[in-house]
Amino acid sequence: MNIVQQEFSVSTKTRCQMIDITSQVRSIVGESGIKDGDAIIYCPHTTAGITINENADRSVPQDILLALEEIVPEHQAGFQHIEGNSDAHAKSSIIGCSEQVLIKNGSLHLGTWQGIFFCEFDGPRNRKVFVQVRGQ
C-alpha cells in the first residue's frame, strides 16, 4: 500500500462558513498516482470541521449553518468556556473533524451532487486541512 499526505490552507472570511474544498482534494488525489484506495480529509482544529454534502445548490451550506445555529446558538446561557466560543466547539463535535472518501480509478468516488466542505465555526481564521491518500 502507498501513502501520500499533503496539506493545504483555507482562509475563512466570516465566523461561520462552509467552503467547498473538493477541487483541492481531487488535485491531491490526482497527484498521488493512487488509482484505488481511499482519502482521509482531516481538520486539526477544535472549532472547525469537515463534512460531505450537496455542492450543486449554494443554499445547502447556508441551510446547514442555520440548522447548527438553531441547535447550538452562539450565545447560549450556561456556556462556561472562557474564550467565548463554546458554540464553535460544540458545532465542530457535531460535524466531526474528518471524512473518508473512496478512490476508484484514480478519482474520488463521490455521489453526483456531493462535495467536501471545510466548516468554519470560529472565524475568520487561517486554517489547515490534511489529506492522506492510501492505496495502490
XYZ file of C-alpha atoms in Angstrom:
136
model
C 0.000 0.000 0.000
C 1.216 3.511 -0.866
C 0.527 6.506 1.351
C 0.725 10.141 0.264
C -0.011 13.004 2.648
C -0.366 16.673 1.782
C -1.818 19.735 3.419
C -3.319 22.975 2.196
C -4.536 26.195 3.791
C -8.056 27.579 3.975
C -8.727 31.228 4.807
C -12.199 31.908 6.112
C -13.889 35.288 5.882
C -16.741 35.051 8.406
C -17.393 33.493 11.811
C -19.381 30.577 10.393
C -18.755 29.475 6.845
C -18.673 26.341 4.691
C -16.069 26.271 1.927
C -16.127 23.705 -0.877
C -12.669 22.064 -0.875
C -13.499 19.265 -3.304
C -11.209 20.581 -6.045
C -8.206 20.780 -3.710
C -8.791 17.209 -2.521
C -9.292 15.987 -6.119
C -5.997 17.589 -7.095
C -4.129 15.859 -4.268
C -5.691 12.507 -5.184
C -4.727 13.001 -8.846
C -1.151 13.958 -7.980
C -0.814 10.936 -5.674
C -0.970 8.468 -8.561
C -3.118 6.156 -6.428
C -5.836 4.517 -8.518
C -7.775 2.537 -5.912
C -7.925 3.196 -2.190
C -9.226 5.980 -0.016
C -8.610 9.547 1.038
C -8.908 10.844 4.560
C -9.601 14.559 4.819
C -8.741 15.810 8.315
C -9.097 19.147 10.094
C -6.754 19.640 13.097
C -8.810 22.467 14.650
C -11.240 22.222 17.580
C -13.612 24.886 16.240
C -13.873 23.706 12.629
C -14.815 20.509 10.815
C -15.089 18.551 7.584
C -18.319 17.274 6.055
C -19.693 15.896 2.791
C -22.940 17.284 1.428
C -24.582 18.734 -1.670
C -22.440 21.238 -3.559
C -24.780 21.888 -6.506
C -27.102 24.308 -4.706
C -25.381 27.173 -2.851
C -28.258 27.387 -0.372
C -27.459 23.989 1.197
C -24.389 25.188 3.175
C -26.355 28.194 4.442
C -29.199 25.902 5.488
C -26.765 23.628 7.351
C -25.199 26.593 9.145
C -28.669 27.887 10.057
C -29.679 24.479 11.447
C -26.478 24.266 13.506
C -27.096 27.762 14.877
C -30.612 26.670 15.901
C -29.211 23.589 17.661
C -26.268 25.420 19.287
C -26.754 29.210 19.376
C -23.640 31.353 19.660
C -24.799 32.932 22.929
C -26.251 30.084 24.953
C -26.937 30.675 28.647
C -24.715 28.460 30.724
C -21.711 28.239 28.401
C -18.600 28.398 30.570
C -15.626 28.224 28.200
C -13.630 31.361 28.926
C -12.764 32.104 25.263
C -16.437 32.678 24.448
C -16.555 30.193 21.575
C -18.299 27.250 23.234
C -20.797 27.027 20.386
C -17.948 26.597 17.882
C -16.544 23.657 19.855
C -19.982 22.019 20.030
C -20.650 22.538 16.293
C -17.235 21.076 15.465
C -18.048 17.989 17.517
C -21.407 17.600 15.788
C -19.891 17.846 12.275
C -16.671 15.973 13.065
C -13.068 16.602 12.155
C -12.650 14.199 9.221
C -14.225 12.364 6.306
C -13.119 9.303 4.363
C -13.791 9.013 0.634
C -13.155 6.006 -1.571
C -10.909 6.354 -4.613
C -11.863 4.401 -7.718
C -9.908 4.553 -10.988
C -7.867 7.486 -9.658
C -10.894 9.643 -8.801
C -12.861 10.489 -5.689
C -15.893 8.200 -5.564
C -18.427 10.874 -4.557
C -22.115 10.939 -5.380
C -23.341 13.104 -8.245
C -24.216 16.087 -6.059
C -21.675 15.581 -3.273
C -18.817 17.875 -2.358
C -16.352 18.063 0.510
C -16.666 21.099 2.758
C -14.420 22.760 5.290
C -16.697 24.093 8.034
C -15.588 27.165 9.999
C -17.324 27.928 13.298
C -14.962 30.498 14.881
C -13.609 32.635 12.067
C -12.336 34.430 10.305
C -9.113 32.443 10.509
C -6.360 30.784 8.517
C -6.734 27.018 8.815
C -5.038 23.849 7.611
C -6.513 20.728 6.047
C -4.588 17.449 5.827
C -5.307 14.868 3.142
C -3.920 11.354 3.338
C -4.335 9.206 0.225
C -3.851 5.455 0.680
C -3.957 2.611 -1.783
C -2.400 1.303 -4.957
